[in-house]
C-alpha cells in the first residue's frame, strides 16, 4: 500500500512538472494514450499551445475518437487566449465545406483576427478572398497589400500571388520583371501556382526589374 501511495505521489509531481515539449516527446515515443493526461493537465491550466495541440489530435482522430466538436471548442479557447495558430486553424475550419462549422463570413473574419495576431498565412488567405471575391467584394489593391504583408512575414507562397498581381496588372502597374523577381524562387521549387504564372506570362523573358521602385517592398525577403 505504501509503495502505491509513493508511486501516486511521484506521478502527481511528474504531471505538475512536465512541459509541453516533454509531452510532445512522450507523444512521439510512447503514443497519444500516454501523452493524453499530460495534454489535458496543461489544458486545465489554460495553456493555449496545449489546447491547440490537443485540438489537432481530435481533428485527426489520432489514437482516440475523432471529435470535431472537441477540437473546435479547444481552438476557440486557445484563440481567445491569443494563440495565432489556433485562430488560423479555426478560420480554416470555418472555411472548409466538409466542416460542420462551415461559414464563409466567419472564416473571413477569423482570418482577419489571425492576421491581427500576426499569422503570415492569414494575410495570404485574406488576399485570396479579395482577389477572387470570396465573401467580400474584389479589391485588387487591398489584395496586393495583404499578399505583400504575407510575403514580408515569410509565407513564401504569397510571393506567387504578388507575382501574379504584377504580371496581370491587377491592383498595381504591370511589371513583368518584378513579377519574375517574386515568382522565381517558388517557381524553381515547384510551386504549381508560380509555375502557371511563370508560363502564362513568359516571365523567363524578363529577368530584371526595370520599373519604378514605388513603395517599400519591391523584392521578396529571404
XYZ file of C-alpha atoms in Angstrom:
222
model
C 0.000 0.000 0.000
C 2.832 2.364 0.903
C 4.510 1.712 -2.449
C 1.275 2.596 -4.273
C 0.986 5.867 -2.360
C 4.605 6.746 -3.194
C 4.010 5.912 -6.850
C 0.879 8.061 -6.905
C 2.700 10.996 -5.315
C 5.543 10.618 -7.825
C 3.077 10.571 -10.745
C 1.294 13.651 -9.391
C 4.570 15.527 -9.069
C 5.580 14.446 -12.593
C 2.270 15.630 -14.019
C 2.790 19.006 -12.390
C 6.372 19.347 -13.648
C 6.090 18.207 -17.272
C 6.381 20.795 -20.058
C 4.623 20.854 -23.425
C 7.878 19.993 -25.182
C 8.314 16.951 -22.928
C 4.705 15.932 -23.607
C 5.415 16.013 -27.338
C 8.360 13.685 -26.789
C 6.157 11.295 -24.766
C 3.557 11.541 -27.542
C 6.114 10.721 -30.237
C 7.876 7.906 -28.391
C 5.062 6.308 -26.365
C 1.871 7.276 -28.188
C -1.108 9.517 -27.606
C -2.660 7.458 -24.797
C 0.425 8.023 -22.644
C 0.564 11.702 -23.525
C -3.155 12.481 -23.280
C -3.327 13.034 -19.470
C -0.445 15.486 -19.722
C -2.084 17.442 -22.532
C -5.317 17.613 -20.536
C -3.448 18.782 -17.443
C -1.975 21.734 -19.332
C -5.352 22.471 -20.931
C -6.878 22.802 -17.452
C -4.091 25.251 -16.670
C -5.240 27.296 -19.696
C -2.133 26.667 -21.757
C -3.156 27.822 -25.271
C -0.457 25.830 -27.073
C -1.550 22.616 -25.346
C -5.142 23.378 -26.338
C -4.032 23.747 -29.945
C -2.035 20.505 -29.921
C -4.916 18.570 -28.388
C -7.337 20.111 -30.904
C -5.190 18.806 -33.767
C -5.240 15.341 -32.226
C -9.049 15.402 -32.047
C -9.265 16.669 -35.643
C -7.089 13.779 -36.848
C -8.646 11.189 -34.558
C -5.114 10.096 -33.733
C -5.346 7.102 -31.381
C -8.600 8.424 -29.913
C -12.113 9.039 -31.235
C -12.192 11.859 -33.774
C -14.178 14.821 -32.480
C -14.520 17.994 -34.495
C -16.642 19.432 -31.690
C -13.938 18.975 -29.051
C -11.328 20.323 -31.469
C -13.499 23.335 -32.255
C -14.024 24.204 -28.589
C -10.305 23.875 -27.865
C -9.387 26.037 -30.850
C -11.855 28.737 -29.801
C -10.450 28.807 -26.282
C -6.843 28.807 -27.472
C -7.649 31.578 -29.951
C -9.304 33.669 -27.238
C -6.015 33.454 -25.335
C -4.208 34.931 -28.320
C -2.528 31.878 -29.890
C -2.441 32.722 -33.591
C -2.029 29.148 -34.896
C -5.310 28.250 -33.194
C -7.033 31.292 -34.689
C -5.777 30.415 -38.172
C -6.825 26.764 -37.841
C -10.229 27.866 -36.561
C -10.592 30.064 -39.654
C -9.743 27.096 -41.895
C -12.362 25.027 -40.056
C -14.959 27.690 -40.883
C -13.680 27.804 -44.483
C -13.881 24.049 -45.146
C -17.099 22.866 -46.769
C -16.514 19.482 -45.137
C -16.685 21.050 -41.676
C -19.917 21.168 -39.647
C -18.881 24.718 -38.778
C -18.617 25.860 -42.404
C -19.321 29.577 -42.591
C -17.552 31.759 -45.162
C -18.256 35.028 -43.365
C -16.901 33.676 -40.077
C -13.911 32.275 -41.951
C -13.035 35.667 -43.420
C -13.474 37.485 -40.107
C -11.396 34.877 -38.301
C -8.616 35.153 -40.887
C -8.695 38.888 -40.107
C -8.345 38.032 -36.393
C -5.395 35.756 -37.181
C -3.727 38.491 -39.235
C -4.112 40.843 -36.283
C -2.262 38.179 -34.280
C 0.453 38.375 -36.973
C -0.142 34.981 -38.621
C 1.572 35.095 -42.032
C -0.687 32.646 -43.871
C -3.774 34.527 -42.686
C -2.609 37.519 -44.735
C -2.380 35.257 -47.793
C -5.892 33.926 -47.243
C -7.321 37.433 -46.896
C -5.540 38.375 -50.108
C -7.184 35.435 -51.884
C -10.608 36.492 -50.610
C -10.048 39.986 -52.002
C -8.557 38.762 -55.284
C -11.294 36.250 -56.106
C -14.226 37.975 -54.412
C -14.807 35.263 -51.821
C -17.306 36.545 -49.216
C -16.186 40.144 -49.862
C -16.086 42.291 -52.992
C -13.000 42.072 -55.177
C -10.415 44.666 -54.261
C -7.133 44.191 -56.102
C -5.245 46.988 -54.342
C -6.082 45.564 -50.935
C -5.236 42.076 -52.195
C -1.756 43.280 -53.197
C -1.311 44.799 -49.734
C -2.199 41.549 -47.971
C -0.074 39.370 -50.269
C 2.907 41.641 -49.657
C 2.327 41.583 -45.888
C 2.249 37.764 -46.022
C 5.469 37.747 -48.053
C 7.174 40.086 -45.558
C 6.303 37.550 -42.860
C 7.902 34.787 -44.958
C 4.856 32.963 -46.223
C 6.690 32.288 -49.459
C 3.603 31.007 -51.261
C 2.335 34.600 -51.154
C 5.179 35.600 -53.489
C 3.423 33.751 -56.302
C 0.343 35.912 -55.803
C 2.421 39.100 -55.691
C 3.995 37.943 -58.964
C 0.547 37.324 -60.452
C -0.639 40.795 -59.476
C 2.376 42.435 -61.133
C 2.138 40.217 -64.222
C -1.609 40.785 -64.691
C -1.606 44.431 -63.609
C -4.287 43.815 -61.001
C -4.049 46.467 -58.285
C -0.594 47.593 -59.457
C 1.060 48.880 -62.617
C 2.153 45.861 -64.735
C 5.799 44.940 -64.183
C 6.944 41.617 -65.647
C 10.469 41.999 -64.291
C 9.174 42.429 -60.752
C 6.808 39.519 -61.285
C 9.877 37.457 -62.236
C 11.668 38.566 -59.054
C 8.777 37.459 -56.839
C 7.990 34.223 -58.690
C 11.436 32.832 -59.451
C 12.344 31.085 -56.192
C 8.986 29.345 -55.738
C 8.844 28.564 -59.464
C 12.183 26.765 -59.166
C 10.933 24.936 -56.053
C 7.899 23.606 -57.916
C 5.073 25.755 -56.569
C 2.275 24.973 -59.037
C 0.701 28.415 -58.993
C 4.084 30.066 -59.548
C 4.753 27.688 -62.435
C 1.420 28.642 -64.011
C 2.079 32.387 -63.596
C 5.637 31.975 -64.907
C 4.479 30.124 -68.011
C 1.305 32.136 -68.675
C 3.198 35.426 -68.679
C 6.534 34.139 -70.045
C 8.355 35.583 -67.040
C 11.595 33.899 -68.038
C 11.869 36.586 -70.728
C 12.002 39.339 -68.095
C 14.996 38.569 -65.831
C 15.360 42.073 -64.365
C 13.082 44.640 -62.749
C 13.452 47.920 -64.621
C 10.327 49.528 -63.186
C 9.958 52.400 -60.781
C 10.665 51.461 -57.165
C 7.347 52.699 -55.884
C 6.543 51.612 -52.342
C 8.698 49.933 -49.740
C 8.559 46.302 -50.859
C 9.732 45.531 -54.382
C 11.540 42.233 -53.873
C 10.748 39.353 -51.505
C 12.553 38.759 -48.241
C 14.535 35.540 -47.955
